[in-house]
Short mmCIF file of C-alpha atoms and ligand atoms in Angstrom, two decimals:
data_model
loop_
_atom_site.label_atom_id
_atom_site.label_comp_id
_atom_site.label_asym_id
_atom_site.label_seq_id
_atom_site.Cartn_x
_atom_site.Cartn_y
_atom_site.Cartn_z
CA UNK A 140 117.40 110.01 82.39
CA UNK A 141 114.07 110.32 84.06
CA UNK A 142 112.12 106.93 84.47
CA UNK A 143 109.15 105.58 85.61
CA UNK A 144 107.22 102.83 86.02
CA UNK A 145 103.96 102.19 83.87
CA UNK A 146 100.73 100.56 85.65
CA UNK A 147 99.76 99.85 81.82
CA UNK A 148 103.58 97.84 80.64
CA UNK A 149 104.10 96.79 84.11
CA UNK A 150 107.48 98.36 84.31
CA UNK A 151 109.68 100.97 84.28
CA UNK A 152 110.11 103.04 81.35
CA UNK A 153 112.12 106.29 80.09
CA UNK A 154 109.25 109.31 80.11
CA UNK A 155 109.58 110.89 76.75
CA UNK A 156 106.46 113.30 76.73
CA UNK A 157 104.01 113.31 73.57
CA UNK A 158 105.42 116.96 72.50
CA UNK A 159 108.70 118.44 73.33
CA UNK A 160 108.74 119.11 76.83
CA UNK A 161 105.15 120.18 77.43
CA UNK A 162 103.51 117.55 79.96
CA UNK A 163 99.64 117.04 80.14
CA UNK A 164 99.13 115.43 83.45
CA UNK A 165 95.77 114.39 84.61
CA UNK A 166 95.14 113.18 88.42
CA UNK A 167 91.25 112.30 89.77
CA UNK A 168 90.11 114.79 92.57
CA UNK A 169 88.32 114.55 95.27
CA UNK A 170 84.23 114.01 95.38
CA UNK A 171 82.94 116.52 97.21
CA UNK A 172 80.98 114.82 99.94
CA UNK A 173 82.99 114.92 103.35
CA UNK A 174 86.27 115.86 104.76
CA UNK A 175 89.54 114.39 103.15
CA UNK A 176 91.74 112.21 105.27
CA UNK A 177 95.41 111.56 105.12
CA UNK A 178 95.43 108.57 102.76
CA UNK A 179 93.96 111.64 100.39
CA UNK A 180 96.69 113.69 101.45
CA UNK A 181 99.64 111.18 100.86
CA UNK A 182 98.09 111.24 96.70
CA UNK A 183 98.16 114.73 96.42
CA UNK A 184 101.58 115.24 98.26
CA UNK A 185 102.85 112.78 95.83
CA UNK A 186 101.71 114.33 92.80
CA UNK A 187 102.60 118.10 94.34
CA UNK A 188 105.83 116.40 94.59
CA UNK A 189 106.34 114.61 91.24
CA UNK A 190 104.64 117.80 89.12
CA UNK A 191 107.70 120.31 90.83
CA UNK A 192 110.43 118.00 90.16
CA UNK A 193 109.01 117.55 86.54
CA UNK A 194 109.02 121.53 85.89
CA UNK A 195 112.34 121.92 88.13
CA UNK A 196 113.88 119.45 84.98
CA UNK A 197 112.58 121.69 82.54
CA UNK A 198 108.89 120.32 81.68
CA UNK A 199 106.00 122.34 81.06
CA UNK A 200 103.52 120.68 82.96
CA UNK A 201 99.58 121.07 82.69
CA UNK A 202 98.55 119.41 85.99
CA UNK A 203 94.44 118.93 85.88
CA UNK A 204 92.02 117.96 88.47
CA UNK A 205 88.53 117.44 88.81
CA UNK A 206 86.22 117.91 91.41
CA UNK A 207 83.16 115.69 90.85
CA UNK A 208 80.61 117.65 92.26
CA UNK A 209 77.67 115.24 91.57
CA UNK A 210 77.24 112.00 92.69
CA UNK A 211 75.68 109.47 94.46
CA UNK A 212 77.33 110.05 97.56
CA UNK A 213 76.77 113.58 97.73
CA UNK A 214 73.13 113.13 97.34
CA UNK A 215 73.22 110.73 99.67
CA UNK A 216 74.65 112.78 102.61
CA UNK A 217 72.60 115.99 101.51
CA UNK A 218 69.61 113.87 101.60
CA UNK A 219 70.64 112.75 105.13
CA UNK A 220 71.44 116.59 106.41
CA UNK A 221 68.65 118.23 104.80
CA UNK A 222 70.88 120.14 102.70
CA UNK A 223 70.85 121.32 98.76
CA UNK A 224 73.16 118.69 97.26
CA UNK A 225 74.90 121.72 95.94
CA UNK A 226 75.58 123.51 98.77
CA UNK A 227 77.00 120.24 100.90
CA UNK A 228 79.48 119.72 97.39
CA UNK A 229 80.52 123.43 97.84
CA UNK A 230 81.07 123.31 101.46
CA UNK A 231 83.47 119.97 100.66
CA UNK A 232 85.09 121.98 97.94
CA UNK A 233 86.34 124.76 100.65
CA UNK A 234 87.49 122.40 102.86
CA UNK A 235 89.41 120.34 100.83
CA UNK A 236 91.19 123.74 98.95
CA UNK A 237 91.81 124.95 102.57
CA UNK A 238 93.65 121.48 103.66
CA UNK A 239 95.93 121.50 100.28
CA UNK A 240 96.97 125.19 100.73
CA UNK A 241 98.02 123.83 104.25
CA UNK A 242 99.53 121.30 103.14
CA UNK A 243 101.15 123.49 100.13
CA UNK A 244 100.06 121.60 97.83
CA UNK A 245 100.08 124.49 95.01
CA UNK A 246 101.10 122.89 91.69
CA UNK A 247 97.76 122.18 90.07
CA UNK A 248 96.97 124.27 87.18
CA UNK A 249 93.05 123.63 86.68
CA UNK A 250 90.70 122.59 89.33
CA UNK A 251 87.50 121.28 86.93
CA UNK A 252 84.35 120.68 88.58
CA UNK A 253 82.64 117.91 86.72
CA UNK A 254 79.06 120.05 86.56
CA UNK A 255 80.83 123.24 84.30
CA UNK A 256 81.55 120.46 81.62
CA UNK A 257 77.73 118.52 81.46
CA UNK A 258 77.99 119.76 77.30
CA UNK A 259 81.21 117.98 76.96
CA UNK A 260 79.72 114.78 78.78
CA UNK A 261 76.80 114.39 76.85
CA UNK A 262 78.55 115.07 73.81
CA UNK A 263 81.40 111.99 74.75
CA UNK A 264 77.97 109.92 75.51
CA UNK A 265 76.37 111.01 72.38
CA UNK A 266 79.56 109.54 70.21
CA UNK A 267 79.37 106.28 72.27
CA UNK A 268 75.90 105.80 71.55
CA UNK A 269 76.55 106.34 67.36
CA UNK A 270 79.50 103.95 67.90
CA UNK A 271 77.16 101.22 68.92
CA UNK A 272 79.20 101.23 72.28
CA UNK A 273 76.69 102.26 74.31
CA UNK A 274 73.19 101.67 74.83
CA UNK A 275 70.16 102.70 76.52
CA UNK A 276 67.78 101.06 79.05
CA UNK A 277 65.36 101.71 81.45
CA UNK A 278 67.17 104.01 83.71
CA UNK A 279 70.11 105.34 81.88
CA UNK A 280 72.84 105.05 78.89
CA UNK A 281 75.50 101.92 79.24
CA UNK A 282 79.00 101.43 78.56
CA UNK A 283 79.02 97.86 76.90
CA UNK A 284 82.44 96.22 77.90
CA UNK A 285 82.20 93.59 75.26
CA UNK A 286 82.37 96.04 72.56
CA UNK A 287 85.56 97.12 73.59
CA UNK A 288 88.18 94.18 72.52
CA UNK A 289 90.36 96.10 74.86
CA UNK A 290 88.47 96.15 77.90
CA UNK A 291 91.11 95.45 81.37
CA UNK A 292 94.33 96.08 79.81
CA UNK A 293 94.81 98.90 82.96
CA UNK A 294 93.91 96.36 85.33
CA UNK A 295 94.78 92.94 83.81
CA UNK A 296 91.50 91.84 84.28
CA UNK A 297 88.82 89.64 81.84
CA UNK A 298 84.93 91.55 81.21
CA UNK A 299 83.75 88.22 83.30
CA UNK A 300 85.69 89.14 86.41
CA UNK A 301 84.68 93.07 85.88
CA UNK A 302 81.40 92.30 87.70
CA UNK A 303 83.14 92.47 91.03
CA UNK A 304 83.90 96.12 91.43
CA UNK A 305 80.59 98.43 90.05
CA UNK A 306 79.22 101.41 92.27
CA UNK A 307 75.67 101.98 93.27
CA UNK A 308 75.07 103.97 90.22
CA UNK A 309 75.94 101.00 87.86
CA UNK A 310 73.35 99.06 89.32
CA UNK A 311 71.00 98.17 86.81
CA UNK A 312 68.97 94.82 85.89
CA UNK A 313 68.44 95.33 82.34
CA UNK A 314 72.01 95.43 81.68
CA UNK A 315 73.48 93.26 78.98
CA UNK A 316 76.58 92.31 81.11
CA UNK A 317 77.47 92.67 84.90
CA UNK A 318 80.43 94.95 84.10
CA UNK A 319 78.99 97.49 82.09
CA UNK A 320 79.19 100.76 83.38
CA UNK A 321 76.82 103.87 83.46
CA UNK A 322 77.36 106.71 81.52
CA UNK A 323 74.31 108.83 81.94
CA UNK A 324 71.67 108.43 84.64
CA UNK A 325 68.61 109.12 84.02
CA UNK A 326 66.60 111.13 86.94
CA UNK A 327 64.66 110.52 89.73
CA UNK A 328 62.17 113.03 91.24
CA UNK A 329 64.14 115.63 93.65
CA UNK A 330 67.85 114.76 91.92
CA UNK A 331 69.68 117.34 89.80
CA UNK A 332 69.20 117.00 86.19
CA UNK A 333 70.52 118.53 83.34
CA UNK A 334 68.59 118.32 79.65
CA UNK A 335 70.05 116.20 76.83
CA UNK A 336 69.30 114.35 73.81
CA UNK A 337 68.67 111.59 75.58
CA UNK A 338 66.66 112.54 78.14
CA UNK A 339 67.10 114.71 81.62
CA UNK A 340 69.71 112.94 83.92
CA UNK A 341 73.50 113.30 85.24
CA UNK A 342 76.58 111.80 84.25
CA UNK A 343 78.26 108.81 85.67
CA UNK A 344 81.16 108.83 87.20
CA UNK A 345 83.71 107.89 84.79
CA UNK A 346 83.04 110.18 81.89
CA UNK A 347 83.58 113.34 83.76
CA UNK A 348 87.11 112.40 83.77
CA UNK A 349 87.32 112.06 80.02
CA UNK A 350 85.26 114.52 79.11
CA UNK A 351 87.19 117.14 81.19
CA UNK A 352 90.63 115.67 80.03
CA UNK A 353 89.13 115.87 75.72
CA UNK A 354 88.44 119.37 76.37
CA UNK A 355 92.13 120.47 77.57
CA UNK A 356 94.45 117.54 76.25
CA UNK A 357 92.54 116.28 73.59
CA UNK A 358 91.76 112.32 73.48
CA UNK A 359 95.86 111.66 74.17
CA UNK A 360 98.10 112.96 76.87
CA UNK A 361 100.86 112.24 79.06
CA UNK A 362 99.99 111.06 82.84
CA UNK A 363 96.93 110.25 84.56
CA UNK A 364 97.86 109.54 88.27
CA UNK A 365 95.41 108.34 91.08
CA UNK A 366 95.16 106.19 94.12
CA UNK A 367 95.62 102.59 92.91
CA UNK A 368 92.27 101.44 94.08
CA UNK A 369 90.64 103.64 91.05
CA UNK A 370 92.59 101.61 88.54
CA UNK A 371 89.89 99.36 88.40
CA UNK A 372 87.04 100.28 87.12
CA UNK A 373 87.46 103.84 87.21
CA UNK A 374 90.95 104.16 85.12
CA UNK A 375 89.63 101.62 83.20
CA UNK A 376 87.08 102.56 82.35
CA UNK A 377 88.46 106.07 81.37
CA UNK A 378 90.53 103.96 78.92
CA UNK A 379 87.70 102.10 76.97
CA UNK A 380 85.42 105.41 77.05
CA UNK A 381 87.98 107.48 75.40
CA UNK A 382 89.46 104.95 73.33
CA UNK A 383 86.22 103.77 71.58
CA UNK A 384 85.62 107.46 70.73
CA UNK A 385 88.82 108.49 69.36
CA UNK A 386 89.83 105.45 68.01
CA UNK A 387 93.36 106.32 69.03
CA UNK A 388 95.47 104.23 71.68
CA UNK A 389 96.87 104.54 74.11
CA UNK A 390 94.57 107.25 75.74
CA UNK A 391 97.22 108.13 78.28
CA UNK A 392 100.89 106.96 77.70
CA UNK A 393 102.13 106.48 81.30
CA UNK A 394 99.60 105.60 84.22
CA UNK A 395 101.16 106.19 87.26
CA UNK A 396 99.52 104.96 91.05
CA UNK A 397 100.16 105.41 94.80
CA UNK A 398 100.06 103.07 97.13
CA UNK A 399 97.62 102.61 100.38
CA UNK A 400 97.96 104.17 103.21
CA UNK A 401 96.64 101.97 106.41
CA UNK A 402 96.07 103.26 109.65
CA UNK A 403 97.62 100.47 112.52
CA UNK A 404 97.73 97.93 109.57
CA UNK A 405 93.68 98.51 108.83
CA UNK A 406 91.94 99.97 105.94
CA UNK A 407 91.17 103.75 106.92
CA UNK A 408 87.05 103.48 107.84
CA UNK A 409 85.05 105.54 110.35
CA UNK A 410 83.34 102.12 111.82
CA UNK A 411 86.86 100.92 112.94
CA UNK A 412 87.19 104.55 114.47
CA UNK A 413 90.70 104.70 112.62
CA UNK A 414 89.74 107.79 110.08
CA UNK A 415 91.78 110.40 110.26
CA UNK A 416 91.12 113.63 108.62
CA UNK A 417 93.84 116.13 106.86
CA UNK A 418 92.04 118.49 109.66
CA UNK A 419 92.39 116.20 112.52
CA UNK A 420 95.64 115.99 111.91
CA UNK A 421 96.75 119.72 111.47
CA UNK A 422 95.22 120.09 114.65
CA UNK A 423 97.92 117.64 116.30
CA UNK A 424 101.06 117.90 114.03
CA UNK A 425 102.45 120.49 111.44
CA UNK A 426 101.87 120.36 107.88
CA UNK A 427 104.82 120.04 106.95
CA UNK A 428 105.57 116.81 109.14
CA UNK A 429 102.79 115.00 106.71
CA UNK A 430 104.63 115.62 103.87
CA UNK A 431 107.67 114.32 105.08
CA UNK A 432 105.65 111.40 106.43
CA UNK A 433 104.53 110.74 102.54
CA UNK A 434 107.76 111.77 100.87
CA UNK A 435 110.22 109.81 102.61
CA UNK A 436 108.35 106.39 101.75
CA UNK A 437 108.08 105.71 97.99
CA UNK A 438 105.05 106.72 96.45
CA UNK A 439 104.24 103.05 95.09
CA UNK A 440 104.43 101.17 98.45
CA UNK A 441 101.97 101.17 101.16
CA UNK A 442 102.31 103.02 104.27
CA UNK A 443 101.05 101.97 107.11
CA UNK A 444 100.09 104.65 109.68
CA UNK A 445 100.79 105.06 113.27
CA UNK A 446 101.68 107.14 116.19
CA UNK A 447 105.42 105.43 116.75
CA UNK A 448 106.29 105.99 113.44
CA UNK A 449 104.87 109.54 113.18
CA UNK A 450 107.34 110.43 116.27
CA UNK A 451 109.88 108.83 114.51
CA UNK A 452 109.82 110.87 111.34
CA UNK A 453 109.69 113.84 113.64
CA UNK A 454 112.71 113.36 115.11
CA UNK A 455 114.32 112.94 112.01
CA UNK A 456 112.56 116.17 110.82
CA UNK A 457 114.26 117.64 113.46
CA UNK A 458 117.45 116.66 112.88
CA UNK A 459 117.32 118.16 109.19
CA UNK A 460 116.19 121.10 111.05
CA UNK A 461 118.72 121.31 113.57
CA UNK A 462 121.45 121.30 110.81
CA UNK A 463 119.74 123.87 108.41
CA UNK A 464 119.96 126.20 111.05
CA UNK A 465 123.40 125.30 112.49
CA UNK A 466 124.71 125.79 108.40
CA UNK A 467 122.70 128.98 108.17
CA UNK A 468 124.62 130.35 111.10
CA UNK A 469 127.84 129.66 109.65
CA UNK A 470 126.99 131.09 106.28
CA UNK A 471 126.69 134.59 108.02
CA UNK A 472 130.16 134.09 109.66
CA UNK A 473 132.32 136.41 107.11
CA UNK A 474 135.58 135.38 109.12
CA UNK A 475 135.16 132.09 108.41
CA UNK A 476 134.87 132.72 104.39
CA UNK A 477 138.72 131.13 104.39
CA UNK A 478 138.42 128.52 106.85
CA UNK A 479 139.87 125.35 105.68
CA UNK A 480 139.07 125.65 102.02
CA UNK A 481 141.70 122.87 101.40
CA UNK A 482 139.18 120.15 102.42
CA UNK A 483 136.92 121.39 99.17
CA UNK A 484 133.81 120.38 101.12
CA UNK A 485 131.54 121.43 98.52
CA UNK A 486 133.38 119.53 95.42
CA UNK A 487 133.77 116.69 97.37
CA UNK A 488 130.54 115.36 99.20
CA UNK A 489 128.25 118.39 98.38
CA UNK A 490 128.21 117.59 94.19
CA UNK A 491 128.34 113.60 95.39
CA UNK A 492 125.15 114.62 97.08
CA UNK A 493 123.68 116.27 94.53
CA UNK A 494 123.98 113.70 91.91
CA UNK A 495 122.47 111.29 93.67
CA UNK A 496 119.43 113.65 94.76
CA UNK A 497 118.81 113.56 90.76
CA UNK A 498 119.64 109.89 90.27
CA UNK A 499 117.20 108.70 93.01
CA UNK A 500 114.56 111.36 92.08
CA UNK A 501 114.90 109.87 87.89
CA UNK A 502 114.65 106.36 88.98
CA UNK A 503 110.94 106.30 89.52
CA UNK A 504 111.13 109.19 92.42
CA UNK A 505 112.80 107.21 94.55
CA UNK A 506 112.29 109.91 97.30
CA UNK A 507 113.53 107.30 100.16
CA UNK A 508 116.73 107.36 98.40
CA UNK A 509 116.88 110.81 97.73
CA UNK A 510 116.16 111.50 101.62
CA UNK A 511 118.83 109.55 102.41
CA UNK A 512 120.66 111.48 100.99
CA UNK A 513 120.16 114.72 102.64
CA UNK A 514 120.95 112.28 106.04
CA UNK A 515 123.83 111.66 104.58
CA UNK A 516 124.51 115.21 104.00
CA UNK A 517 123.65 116.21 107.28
CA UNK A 518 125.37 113.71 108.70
CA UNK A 519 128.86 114.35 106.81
CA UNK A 520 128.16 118.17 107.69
CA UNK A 521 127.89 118.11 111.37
CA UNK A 522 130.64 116.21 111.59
CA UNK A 523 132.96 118.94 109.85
CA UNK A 524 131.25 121.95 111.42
CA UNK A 525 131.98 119.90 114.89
CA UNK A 526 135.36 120.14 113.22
CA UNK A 527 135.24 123.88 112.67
CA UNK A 528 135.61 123.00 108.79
CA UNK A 529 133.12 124.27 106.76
CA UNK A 530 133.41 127.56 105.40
CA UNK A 531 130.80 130.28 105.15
CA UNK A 532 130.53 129.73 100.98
CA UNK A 533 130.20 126.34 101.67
CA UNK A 534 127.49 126.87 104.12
CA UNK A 535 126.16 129.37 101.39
CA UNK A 536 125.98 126.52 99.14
CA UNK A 537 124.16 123.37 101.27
CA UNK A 538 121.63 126.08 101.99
CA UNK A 539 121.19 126.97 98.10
CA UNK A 540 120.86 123.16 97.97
CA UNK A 541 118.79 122.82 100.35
CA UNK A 542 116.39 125.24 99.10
CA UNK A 543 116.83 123.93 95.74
CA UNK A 544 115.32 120.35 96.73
CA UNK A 545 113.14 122.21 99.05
CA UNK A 546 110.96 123.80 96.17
CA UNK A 547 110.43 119.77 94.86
CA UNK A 548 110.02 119.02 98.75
CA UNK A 549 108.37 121.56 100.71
CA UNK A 550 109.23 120.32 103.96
CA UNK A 551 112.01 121.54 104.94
CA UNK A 552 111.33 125.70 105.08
CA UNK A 553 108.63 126.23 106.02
CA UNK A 554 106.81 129.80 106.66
CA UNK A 555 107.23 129.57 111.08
CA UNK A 556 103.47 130.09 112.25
CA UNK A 557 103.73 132.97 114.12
CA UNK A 558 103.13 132.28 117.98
CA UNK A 559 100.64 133.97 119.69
CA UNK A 560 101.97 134.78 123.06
CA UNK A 561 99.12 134.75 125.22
CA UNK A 562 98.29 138.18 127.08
CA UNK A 563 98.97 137.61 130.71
CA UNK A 564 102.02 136.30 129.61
CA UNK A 565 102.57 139.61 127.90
CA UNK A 566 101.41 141.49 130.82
CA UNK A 567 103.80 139.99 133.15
CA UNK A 568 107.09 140.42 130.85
CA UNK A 569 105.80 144.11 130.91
CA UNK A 570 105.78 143.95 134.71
CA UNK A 571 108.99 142.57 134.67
CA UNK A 572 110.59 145.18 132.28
CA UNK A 573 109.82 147.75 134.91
CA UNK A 574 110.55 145.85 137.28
CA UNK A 575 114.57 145.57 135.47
CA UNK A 576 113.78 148.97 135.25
CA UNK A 577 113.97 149.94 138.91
CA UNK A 578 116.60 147.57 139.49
CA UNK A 579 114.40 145.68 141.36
CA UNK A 580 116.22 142.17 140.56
CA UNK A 581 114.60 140.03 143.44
CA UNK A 582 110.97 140.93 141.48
CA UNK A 583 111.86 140.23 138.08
CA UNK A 584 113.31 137.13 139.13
CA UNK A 585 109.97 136.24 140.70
CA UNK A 586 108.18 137.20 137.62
CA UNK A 587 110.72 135.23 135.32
CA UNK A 588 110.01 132.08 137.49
CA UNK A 589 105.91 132.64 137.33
CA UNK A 590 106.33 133.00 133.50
CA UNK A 591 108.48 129.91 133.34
CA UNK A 592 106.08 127.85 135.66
CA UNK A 593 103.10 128.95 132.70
CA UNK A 594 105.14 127.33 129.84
CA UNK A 595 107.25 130.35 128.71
CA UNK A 596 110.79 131.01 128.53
CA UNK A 597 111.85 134.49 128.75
CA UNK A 598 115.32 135.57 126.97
CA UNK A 599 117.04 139.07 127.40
CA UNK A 600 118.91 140.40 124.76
CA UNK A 601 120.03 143.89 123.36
CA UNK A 602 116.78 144.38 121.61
CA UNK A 603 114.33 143.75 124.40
CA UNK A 604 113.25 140.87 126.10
CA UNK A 605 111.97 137.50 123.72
CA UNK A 606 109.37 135.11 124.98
CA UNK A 607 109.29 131.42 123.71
CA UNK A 608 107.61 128.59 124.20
CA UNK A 609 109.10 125.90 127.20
ZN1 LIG B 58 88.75 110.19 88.22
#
């Protein structure tokens, strides 16, 4: 039975969907305003990770993001560059499509860029205004936190400590409490503005989210997910917007949030020098090495970043690796189809394995167990293939398994990035071929030992000579 644990009940619960087995899962996207950086990456891994193992049970899952294409931040750094606002949120956009597809990160359903849904916004404003929830001042519409009795449920926190965490765009003096939030902005001269009732202006940032989420889900769905520092006041703030409007509770029924990811025990922050971009990284270490960075801690407790560890979880990568293709081997082997059946590999460890894959992954995605695991798996297995004991079905099998978990995974196979042997590498195997050719061992030696001393490896076999990396 699939469990997880609630941000709003403070504990674990058993997920029972609103409808069946159809899923509406909401998670906040990026804003648009600079390059994303690995504690990004670890949120979206986790919630690639969670929506595959959700439809590998069965679920039909609606996973929705936004992109919030307008905001204070991206008129900020346009204003810096000299750029259209909308052109520096575009350019973000690309890049941060470009570093999940490296990352595989290709569950999400809808992508929803908070500027396509301005009618919906206004129209979620409009209803708080008519509710008496809002109001208007000077420089925009306000989200009055008193009028909502409900107001820091999400975060357990009172209105008079929900002066501590308001953005920029909240700032306001006419405001009737510290808290209150803004909806609708009205304006200045040179910022984008859209018409409405209320005057020309742009949305806040929290009722993009709800607005977006109305328009697919309705005012109830399943999971919102985010980085835990947007429960509050961004989730809850999403809450009381929604709430007030529809007059229905709970908006979503199970909250779920990832944990921080620190870089040498430090908040990530380009003044400490410690920021690391998803790009920066790819440039160093594969893709797939990030996710199993993310996956093989739990996606509730903090990570802390660094180099050690990173060469760590390498290593073990390898080792997962170095099995895979030891078993694949084996499964090609026909003769050894009746090897040593008797031991029943597969009944005995393989389905022990399997089950508790499934139990970890139901108990809150406890992925750390569920990696274990595979060690375990991998452990047990090289053991009996040292033993000559494993049989090509059962190698047949581990690998279907290993694919299985694999599609929930994704870091285990992996599409090889095809190496680029560099031309006067080529050049010289050429040389050497002829060199074979003429019988002329002494020179192909020589050439062997020039390619070797340039990092490259060259291997004969029956179907021509293969170059690899040293
Ligand atoms: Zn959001």
């Amino acid at each position: 039975m699939l469990k997880f644990y609630n941000t709003l009940s403070r504990k674990k619960e058993i997920f029972k969907p609103k409808k069946g087995k159809k899923v509406n899962l909401f998670v906040c996207g990026p804003t648009t305003y600079d390059f994303s950086h690995i504690g990004h990456a670890r949120t979206y891994v986790v919630f690639d990770m969670i929506v595959k193992y959700l439809r590998q049970k069965g679920y039909d899952v609606f996973y929705l993001q936004n992109i919030t294409d307008v905001d204070d931040k991206i008129l900020n750094r346009a204003k810096k560059e000299k750029i259209f606002w909308k052109d520096l949120s575009r350019k973000f956009e690309r890049e941060y499509l470009r570093d999940m597809k490296a990352l595989n990160i290709n569950s999400v359903t809808k992508y929803a860029r908070a500027t396509d849904y301005i009618k919906e916004i206004i129209g979620q404003v409009e209803r708080l205004l008519k509710k008496g929830v809002a109001y208007q001042i000077r420089d925009g519409i306000y989200y009055n936190i008193k009028k909502f009795e409900d107001y820091g449920k999400l975060s357990k926190r009172t209105v008079l400590q929900a002066e501590d965490a308001v953005s920029r765009i909240d700032e306001a003096r006419e405001k009737r409490n510290k808290g209150d939030f803004c909806l609708w902005k009205f304006s200045k001269p040179g910022e984008p503005k859209w018409a409405s009732p209320f005057g020309e202006g742009r949305p806040g940032w929290h009722i993009e989210d709800t607005a977006i989420t109305e328009k697919y889900f309705g005012s109830q769905y399943d999971i919102h997910g985010g980085a835990r520092d947007l429960i509050f006041p961004h989730h809850e703030a999403e809450a009381a917007q929604m709430e007030a409007i529809s007059g229905k509770k709970p908006l979503v029924k199970y909250w779920l949030h990832t944990g921080f990811l620190t870089v040498g025990g430090q908040k990530m922050a380009k003044s400490l020098g410690n920021f690391i971009t998803i790009q920066d990284f790819l440039k160093k270490y594969p893709a797939r090495l990030l996710r199993f960075f993310v996956i093989k801690t739990h996606y509730r407790s903090p990570i802390d970043y660094n180099e050690k560890l990173l060469l760590q979880t390498k290593k073990e990568l390898e080792r997962i690796d170095e099995f895979e293709s030891r078993i694949k081997k084996i499964s090609k082997i026909p003769f050894r189809q009746k090897t040593h059946d008797r031991e029943n590999f597969t009944k005995m460890i393989f389905a022990k394995t399997e089950k508790e894959f499934e139990q970890s992954m139901d108990d809150d995605f406890n992925t750390p167990k569920a990696v274990a695991a595979i060690f375990k798996l991998v452990n047990t297995g090289n053991t009996k293939i040292a033993q000559n004991r494993i049989s090509a079905t059962d190698a047949k099998k581990i690998l279907e398994f290993l694919k299985k978990i694999d599609k929930v995974f994704n870091f285990i196979f992996w599409k090889k990035p095809k190496e680029k042997i560099p031309e006067n590498i080529l050049k010289l195997v050429k040389e050497r071929e002829k060199a074979r050719k003429n019988k002329d061992w002494q020179l192909a030696d020589e050439i062997r030992k020039k390619v070797k001393k340039l990092g490259y490896w060259i291997e004969d076999t029956k179907e021509g000579p293969k170059i690899k990396r040293l």
